[in-house]
């Protein structure tokens, strides 16, 4: 990989981290209503995946969706605007934290119903195949969604109809506050693929290069052979399930163990070892400036006109 690609991966992960940190601050200041599910710690999964997608490919995710939106090129100002309920938000202030949307960059939404995005992704990928394109759909879901009925329905149809879709389980080891060992009989979540059957893989979700490699293989399989894949990316969220969750079910030692393998810090160390410290510092400064400007833009933006409350509603 060339220097520009390495720095781009670092920049995108850093932007997601800083976006989420500022989102947490806005929430504590009561400027954000509703729920707020942060992506801090899982940045390498979204960025590694986005780095091997092509124009025309699409992504769907669950309600922890800010990272996917930004990794695909989503505008930070529009993201903050959406969190604040502003008209300039990526969903015109109607969606909020759990429902970011950015068709231009191929992000077809965060979905609030657990597992709902799985059959939707299969349907979108089926449409891409039916239209004769070579595009692929990627579906992100949490480990808590693998026991939902529509997870099995989506995977069954994807295998039966040979649909070009890649399902990525972001296994952060907790379904809300319930540990994985209480929801799964095995710690190998990719084994679910054998029932349909489809290709499967397990990858270190804190290693952006490992994610790139695994997703490249899966996306190539989907693009060239119309075959689905189930990938388990083992990662960890440093915060609670949402901002209202103090995460008392975890020990500080467990969290620190994962922080010691932080994906952004690991890539920073690699860049420094390659003699790219000056360039890395420039990236850090540009990210800070972008986040600062995005915040100013969002806070100064107007709320939607109350007269437009019925817009975008289909009955």
Coordinates of C-alpha atoms in Angstrom, one line a residue, residues 11-12 15-16 19 50 65-80 90 100-107 290-291 294:
X11 CA -7.7 10.0 8.5
X12 CA -11.0 8.2 8.2
X15 CA -12.5 11.4 11.8
X16 CA -15.0 8.8 13.1
X19 CA -17.0 12.8 15.5
X50 CA -15.2 1.0 2.7
X65 CA -24.3 3.8 12.0
X66 CA -22.3 7.0 12.2
X67 CA -19.0 5.2 11.5
X68 CA -20.3 3.6 8.3
X69 CA -21.7 6.8 7.1
X70 CA -18.4 8.7 7.6
X71 CA -16.3 5.8 6.2
X72 CA -18.2 6.0 2.9
X73 CA -17.5 9.7 2.6
X74 CA -20.5 11.2 4.5
X75 CA -20.2 14.9 5.4
X76 CA -19.4 15.5 9.1
X77 CA -21.4 18.7 9.1
X78 CA -24.5 16.9 7.7
X79 CA -23.9 14.2 10.3
X80 CA -23.8 16.6 13.3
X90 CA -28.2 13.9 6.1
X100 CA -28.3 8.3 8.9
X101 CA -28.8 8.2 5.2
X102 CA -26.6 9.1 2.2
X103 CA -27.6 7.8 -1.1
X104 CA -25.0 9.7 -3.0
X105 CA -22.2 7.8 -1.2
X106 CA -24.1 4.5 -1.3
X107 CA -25.1 4.4 2.3
X290 CA -12.9 19.6 9.8
X291 CA -14.7 18.5 13.0
X294 CA -18.6 20.8 11.0

